[in-house]
């Protein structure tokens, strides 16, 4: 998963997110906990990463990200790996 972490750093994910603490957005661990066990979690999060959204974690919007579908899926799988 080191390549996914490198992708997250390259795409600027760490500007708003951290592994263990809330920044502008939720921590990766909080996201993983919220979606643990949900069958569509990877596809759902990949869509949120690619297209952005607002309201799930408060009023601060997450803008759409400049990632491919494959990159969004890789990032979603990586985020969900946090325990």
mmCIF file of C-alpha atoms in Angstrom:
data_model
loop_
_atom_site.group_PDB
_atom_site.id
_atom_site.type_symbol
_atom_site.label_atom_id
_atom_site.label_comp_id
_atom_site.label_asym_id
_atom_site.label_seq_id
_atom_site.Cartn_x
_atom_site.Cartn_y
_atom_site.Cartn_z
ATOM 1 C CA UNK A 1 0.000 0.000 0.000
ATOM 2 C CA UNK A 2 3.041 2.272 -0.035
ATOM 3 C CA UNK A 3 2.192 3.242 -3.616
ATOM 4 C CA UNK A 4 -1.283 4.369 -2.497
ATOM 5 C CA UNK A 5 0.221 6.476 0.283
ATOM 6 C CA UNK A 6 2.607 8.040 -2.237
ATOM 7 C CA UNK A 7 -0.372 8.732 -4.521
ATOM 8 C CA UNK A 8 -2.239 10.385 -1.619
ATOM 9 C CA UNK A 9 0.769 12.603 -0.940
ATOM 10 C CA UNK A 10 1.206 13.429 -4.628
ATOM 11 C CA UNK A 11 -2.474 14.340 -5.038
ATOM 12 C CA UNK A 12 -2.471 16.595 -1.974
ATOM 13 C CA UNK A 13 -4.819 14.497 0.187
ATOM 14 C CA UNK A 14 -2.707 15.196 3.273
ATOM 15 C CA UNK A 15 -3.452 18.918 2.969
ATOM 16 C CA UNK A 16 -6.924 18.239 4.390
ATOM 17 C CA UNK A 17 -6.689 14.742 5.880
ATOM 18 C CA UNK A 18 -4.406 12.905 8.311
ATOM 19 C CA UNK A 19 -4.177 9.282 9.347
ATOM 20 C CA UNK A 20 -5.207 9.715 12.988
ATOM 21 C CA UNK A 21 -6.537 13.253 13.433
ATOM 22 C CA UNK A 22 -9.213 15.483 11.961
ATOM 23 C CA UNK A 23 -7.846 18.375 9.929
ATOM 24 C CA UNK A 24 -10.088 20.156 7.450
ATOM 25 C CA UNK A 25 -11.662 16.784 6.732
ATOM 26 C CA UNK A 26 -11.972 13.583 8.755
ATOM 27 C CA UNK A 27 -9.044 11.320 9.548
ATOM 28 C CA UNK A 28 -8.498 8.272 7.383
ATOM 29 C CA UNK A 29 -9.180 6.089 10.438
ATOM 30 C CA UNK A 30 -12.540 7.779 11.030
ATOM 31 C CA UNK A 31 -13.533 7.264 7.399
ATOM 32 C CA UNK A 32 -12.480 3.605 7.525
ATOM 33 C CA UNK A 33 -14.457 3.097 10.734
ATOM 34 C CA UNK A 34 -17.596 4.766 9.333
ATOM 35 C CA UNK A 35 -17.642 2.605 6.205
ATOM 36 C CA UNK A 36 -16.279 -0.670 7.632
ATOM 37 C CA UNK A 37 -18.318 -3.635 6.466
ATOM 38 C CA UNK A 38 -20.320 -1.742 3.843
ATOM 39 C CA UNK A 39 -20.348 -3.688 0.596
ATOM 40 C CA UNK A 40 -20.199 -0.621 -1.662
ATOM 41 C CA UNK A 41 -17.670 1.340 0.417
ATOM 42 C CA UNK A 42 -14.850 1.310 -2.154
ATOM 43 C CA UNK A 43 -17.058 2.497 -5.010
ATOM 44 C CA UNK A 44 -18.821 5.060 -2.808
ATOM 45 C CA UNK A 45 -15.576 6.569 -1.510
ATOM 46 C CA UNK A 46 -13.953 6.491 -4.937
ATOM 47 C CA UNK A 47 -16.898 8.536 -6.200
ATOM 48 C CA UNK A 48 -16.540 11.020 -3.329
ATOM 49 C CA UNK A 49 -12.803 11.337 -3.978
ATOM 50 C CA UNK A 50 -13.279 11.918 -7.692
ATOM 51 C CA UNK A 51 -16.430 14.065 -7.611
ATOM 52 C CA UNK A 52 -16.293 15.703 -4.179
ATOM 53 C CA UNK A 53 -19.225 16.256 -1.870
ATOM 54 C CA UNK A 54 -20.536 17.997 1.224
ATOM 55 C CA UNK A 55 -22.710 17.168 4.202
ATOM 56 C CA UNK A 56 -21.471 13.729 5.233
ATOM 57 C CA UNK A 57 -18.816 15.107 7.613
ATOM 58 C CA UNK A 58 -20.166 18.627 8.134
ATOM 59 C CA UNK A 59 -20.507 21.787 6.081
ATOM 60 C CA UNK A 60 -16.981 22.005 4.673
ATOM 61 C CA UNK A 61 -17.116 20.749 1.082
ATOM 62 C CA UNK A 62 -14.591 18.355 -0.361
ATOM 63 C CA UNK A 63 -13.852 19.555 -3.891
ATOM 64 C CA UNK A 64 -13.607 17.151 -6.779
ATOM 65 C CA UNK A 65 -10.106 15.758 -7.178
ATOM 66 C CA UNK A 66 -7.988 15.428 -10.301
ATOM 67 C CA UNK A 67 -7.714 11.630 -10.238
ATOM 68 C CA UNK A 68 -8.540 8.859 -12.649
ATOM 69 C CA UNK A 69 -11.179 6.261 -11.780
ATOM 70 C CA UNK A 70 -8.348 3.799 -11.081
ATOM 71 C CA UNK A 71 -6.532 6.247 -8.804
ATOM 72 C CA UNK A 72 -9.744 7.049 -6.916
ATOM 73 C CA UNK A 73 -10.380 3.341 -6.342
ATOM 74 C CA UNK A 74 -6.798 2.780 -5.157
ATOM 75 C CA UNK A 75 -7.089 5.703 -2.722
ATOM 76 C CA UNK A 76 -10.467 4.475 -1.434
ATOM 77 C CA UNK A 77 -9.106 0.976 -0.816
ATOM 78 C CA UNK A 78 -6.124 2.489 0.987
ATOM 79 C CA UNK A 79 -8.283 4.708 3.211
ATOM 80 C CA UNK A 80 -10.485 1.730 4.085
ATOM 81 C CA UNK A 81 -7.395 -0.251 5.141
ATOM 82 C CA UNK A 82 -6.923 2.005 8.199
ATOM 83 C CA UNK A 83 -8.066 0.376 11.446
#
